[in-house]
Amino acid sequence: YSQGNEDTGKDETLVNRNVIAVAALGSGGKFSGYSNYGSNVFVTAPSNHLSEPYGFGITTTDRTGADLGYNRYSNDKNKDGDQNDSFPDYNYASMFGGTSSSAPLVSGIIALGKEANSALDVRMAKHVLARTSTKVDAGDTSSTGGWLKNSAGYWFNPNYGFGNINAGAFVEKVLNVGYVTEQTSVTKSAAVAAAIPDNDPAGV
């Protein structure tokens, strides 16, 4: 998901507990400029950068032919103004990216986990992602991020979630995870018995 470097907490869909918000990691080892941040970003996956130096993108299948897909030759830039993709086979592109690349990559790895353990659900996937993702950009001091250890002992960063997804470690862990207890909630109420003043910046 990307609206261009915004707080994911502002999006109603992304704060749903059944959604796994994914950040994008450029080949330089830092989050991409278009990647969003937030307390609900859960994991990061490789993608590309959209500004120079471009670095590597993701190699994937492309539309067939020289003029139809991402991989279109020109002397410098392709006709959409994007960086030229010089991959020799027009049926593939080597500079695919965006969260349109990183989020499906996470979905594919979770599908591998589901194949390894049919009991895998979103809650279990999140538990395993927190345990198996790899910390990246350890020195991140950006205004939107920074690594902190949570009360469960796992490192978290609003730019990267619990880190870069590790496919092998994820599937290995899923094989050895049983049932994850379902989340519970408790609702309490109390009478405050206090008036709420109008036009008072201090409030109550």
Short mmCIF file of C-alpha atoms in Angstrom, two decimals:
data_model
loop_
_atom_site.label_atom_id
_atom_site.label_comp_id
_atom_site.label_asym_id
_atom_site.label_seq_id
_atom_site.Cartn_x
_atom_site.Cartn_y
_atom_site.Cartn_z
CA TYR A 1 0.00 0.00 0.00
CA SER A 2 1.33 3.43 -0.76
CA GLN A 3 0.08 6.98 -0.93
CA GLY A 4 3.62 8.31 -0.75
CA ASN A 5 5.39 8.32 2.62
CA GLU A 6 2.34 8.69 4.85
CA ASP A 7 1.30 7.30 8.23
CA THR A 8 -0.47 3.96 7.72
CA GLY A 9 -2.38 4.56 10.94
CA LYS A 10 -4.55 7.06 9.05
CA ASP A 11 -5.95 4.34 6.78
CA GLU A 12 -8.98 2.47 8.11
CA THR A 13 -8.17 -0.69 6.15
CA LEU A 14 -4.59 -0.92 7.40
CA VAL A 15 -5.48 -0.76 11.11
CA ASN A 16 -7.69 -3.84 10.81
CA ARG A 17 -6.12 -6.69 12.83
CA ASN A 18 -6.61 -9.06 9.88
CA VAL A 19 -4.41 -6.93 7.59
CA ILE A 20 -0.62 -7.18 7.36
CA ALA A 21 0.78 -3.80 6.33
CA VAL A 22 3.98 -4.16 4.28
CA ALA A 23 6.78 -1.59 3.79
CA ALA A 24 9.15 -1.48 0.79
CA LEU A 25 12.92 -1.94 1.07
CA GLY A 26 15.19 -0.57 -1.65
CA SER A 27 18.31 -2.41 -2.80
CA GLY A 28 20.43 0.10 -0.86
CA GLY A 29 19.19 -1.40 2.42
CA LYS A 30 16.86 1.45 3.40
CA PHE A 31 13.12 1.98 3.08
CA SER A 32 12.04 3.37 -0.30
CA GLY A 33 10.91 6.98 -0.49
CA TYR A 34 7.35 6.01 -1.42
CA SER A 35 7.03 3.49 1.42
CA ASN A 36 4.65 4.34 4.23
CA TYR A 37 5.44 4.16 7.95
CA GLY A 38 3.46 3.63 11.12
CA SER A 39 2.86 1.66 14.28
CA ASN A 40 0.84 -0.89 12.30
CA VAL A 41 3.49 -1.60 9.64
CA PHE A 42 4.27 -5.23 10.31
CA VAL A 43 6.98 -6.34 7.93
CA THR A 44 9.21 -5.17 5.06
CA ALA A 45 9.92 -6.83 1.71
CA PRO A 46 12.40 -6.00 -1.09
CA SER A 47 11.37 -3.56 -3.81
CA ASN A 48 13.08 -0.71 -5.66
CA HIS A 49 13.86 3.00 -5.43
CA LEU A 50 12.20 5.60 -7.64
CA SER A 51 14.99 8.17 -7.56
CA GLU A 52 18.65 8.06 -8.52
CA PRO A 53 20.66 6.08 -7.72
CA TYR A 54 18.01 3.53 -8.69
CA GLY A 55 19.86 0.40 -7.62
CA PHE A 56 18.22 -2.94 -8.30
CA GLY A 57 14.56 -3.62 -8.83
CA ILE A 58 12.63 -6.88 -8.79
CA THR A 59 12.97 -9.19 -11.79
CA THR A 60 9.62 -10.63 -12.84
CA THR A 61 7.59 -11.69 -15.85
CA ASP A 62 6.41 -8.89 -18.13
CA ARG A 63 3.86 -8.50 -20.90
CA THR A 64 4.99 -10.21 -24.08
CA GLY A 65 6.75 -8.00 -26.62
CA ALA A 66 9.04 -5.02 -26.71
CA ASP A 67 6.44 -2.22 -26.55
CA LEU A 68 3.80 -3.43 -24.12
CA GLY A 69 5.33 -3.97 -20.69
CA TYR A 70 7.75 -2.39 -18.24
CA ASN A 71 10.78 -3.48 -20.23
CA ARG A 72 10.93 -1.00 -23.12
CA TYR A 73 14.23 0.09 -24.57
CA SER A 74 15.18 3.66 -25.42
CA ASN A 75 18.39 5.65 -25.49
CA ASP A 76 17.90 6.97 -21.98
CA LYS A 77 14.43 6.86 -20.49
CA ASN A 78 11.40 4.91 -21.64
CA LYS A 79 8.37 6.71 -23.03
CA ASP A 80 6.81 7.08 -19.56
CA GLY A 81 9.93 8.83 -18.26
CA ASP A 82 10.95 5.93 -16.04
CA GLN A 83 14.46 4.56 -15.85
CA ASN A 84 15.36 2.36 -18.81
CA ASP A 85 15.15 -1.39 -18.15
CA SER A 86 17.95 -3.08 -20.04
CA PHE A 87 17.01 -6.69 -19.28
CA PRO A 88 17.76 -8.56 -22.55
CA ASP A 89 14.48 -10.53 -22.75
CA TYR A 90 11.44 -8.30 -23.38
CA ASN A 91 9.17 -10.86 -21.71
CA TYR A 92 10.76 -10.05 -18.35
CA ALA A 93 11.40 -6.82 -16.46
CA SER A 94 14.19 -6.28 -13.95
CA MET A 95 13.09 -2.96 -12.44
CA PHE A 96 9.62 -3.76 -11.14
CA GLY A 97 8.95 -2.28 -7.72
CA GLY A 98 6.74 -0.29 -5.43
CA THR A 99 4.60 -1.72 -2.69
CA SER A 100 2.90 -3.43 -5.66
CA SER A 101 5.98 -5.66 -5.56
CA SER A 102 6.71 -5.97 -1.83
CA ALA A 103 3.17 -6.77 -0.63
CA PRO A 104 2.61 -9.65 -3.12
CA LEU A 105 6.03 -11.03 -2.18
CA VAL A 106 4.90 -11.25 1.45
CA SER A 107 1.61 -12.83 0.33
CA GLY A 108 3.53 -15.47 -1.62
CA ILE A 109 5.76 -16.32 1.36
CA ILE A 110 2.72 -16.59 3.64
CA ALA A 111 1.15 -18.92 1.05
CA LEU A 112 4.26 -21.12 1.36
CA GLY A 113 3.71 -21.10 5.11
CA LYS A 114 0.07 -22.11 4.65
CA GLU A 115 1.20 -25.01 2.49
CA ALA A 116 3.65 -26.06 5.22
CA ASN A 117 1.08 -25.74 8.02
CA SER A 118 -2.62 -25.69 7.13
CA ALA A 119 -3.45 -24.22 10.57
CA LEU A 120 -1.73 -20.95 9.60
CA ASP A 121 -4.00 -17.93 9.94
CA VAL A 122 -3.33 -14.18 10.12
CA ARG A 123 -2.71 -14.20 13.87
CA MET A 124 -0.22 -17.06 13.63
CA ALA A 125 1.46 -15.44 10.61
CA LYS A 126 1.96 -12.23 12.58
CA HIS A 127 3.46 -14.11 15.53
CA VAL A 128 5.89 -15.90 13.21
CA LEU A 129 6.78 -12.74 11.25
CA ALA A 130 7.69 -10.97 14.50
CA ARG A 131 9.99 -13.84 15.42
CA THR A 132 11.68 -14.47 12.08
CA SER A 133 12.00 -11.13 10.25
CA THR A 134 15.48 -9.64 9.90
CA LYS A 135 16.44 -6.21 11.27
CA VAL A 136 17.61 -3.90 8.47
CA ASP A 137 19.04 -0.38 8.52
CA ALA A 138 20.06 -0.85 12.16
CA GLY A 139 21.19 2.77 12.45
CA ASP A 140 17.89 4.27 11.30
CA THR A 141 17.37 7.61 13.02
CA SER A 142 14.81 9.05 10.60
CA SER A 143 11.99 11.19 11.98
CA THR A 144 9.46 8.47 11.12
CA GLY A 145 11.40 5.49 12.47
CA GLY A 146 14.04 4.16 14.81
CA TRP A 147 14.40 0.67 16.30
CA LEU A 148 12.87 0.01 19.73
CA LYS A 149 12.48 -3.27 21.60
CA ASN A 150 8.87 -3.88 22.63
CA SER A 151 7.73 -5.41 25.92
CA ALA A 152 7.69 -8.89 24.33
CA GLY A 153 11.39 -8.53 23.50
CA TYR A 154 11.06 -8.02 19.73
CA TRP A 155 12.66 -5.16 17.79
CA PHE A 156 10.22 -2.89 15.94
CA ASN A 157 10.62 0.12 13.66
CA PRO A 158 7.71 2.14 12.17
CA ASN A 159 9.56 2.19 8.82
CA TYR A 160 10.18 -1.56 8.72
CA GLY A 161 7.80 -3.25 11.15
CA PHE A 162 9.61 -6.25 12.64
CA GLY A 163 12.10 -6.20 9.75
CA ASN A 164 12.71 -7.69 6.32
CA ILE A 165 10.79 -10.90 5.71
CA ASN A 166 12.90 -14.07 5.76
CA ALA A 167 11.14 -16.73 3.68
CA GLY A 168 13.20 -19.69 4.84
CA ALA A 169 13.02 -18.81 8.53
CA PHE A 170 9.28 -18.08 8.25
CA VAL A 171 8.42 -21.46 6.73
CA GLU A 172 10.73 -23.33 9.12
CA LYS A 173 9.09 -21.65 12.13
CA VAL A 174 5.56 -22.22 10.80
CA LEU A 175 6.29 -25.96 10.64
CA ASN A 176 6.91 -25.97 14.40
CA VAL A 177 4.12 -23.67 15.59
CA GLY A 178 0.93 -25.10 16.99
CA TYR A 179 -2.28 -23.24 17.69
CA VAL A 180 -1.92 -19.55 18.60
CA THR A 181 -4.51 -18.52 21.17
CA GLU A 182 -7.12 -16.15 19.82
CA GLN A 183 -7.02 -12.52 20.85
CA THR A 184 -9.47 -11.52 23.56
CA SER A 185 -10.81 -8.12 24.51
CA VAL A 186 -12.22 -6.72 27.75
CA THR A 187 -14.60 -3.77 27.89
CA LYS A 188 -15.02 -1.70 31.05
CA SER A 189 -17.02 1.40 31.81
CA ALA A 190 -16.95 4.04 34.53
CA ALA A 191 -18.95 7.14 35.40
CA VAL A 192 -16.65 10.17 35.30
CA ALA A 193 -19.18 12.70 36.62
CA ALA A 194 -17.26 15.68 35.23
CA ALA A 195 -18.57 18.52 33.10
CA ILE A 196 -16.93 19.11 29.72
CA PRO A 197 -16.35 22.86 29.36
CA ASP A 198 -16.88 24.57 26.01
CA ASN A 199 -14.01 26.40 24.30
CA ASP A 200 -11.49 25.38 26.94
CA PRO A 201 -8.13 24.34 25.42
CA ALA A 202 -7.20 22.56 28.66
CA GLY A 203 -10.25 20.29 28.40
CA VAL A 204 -11.03 17.97 31.33
#
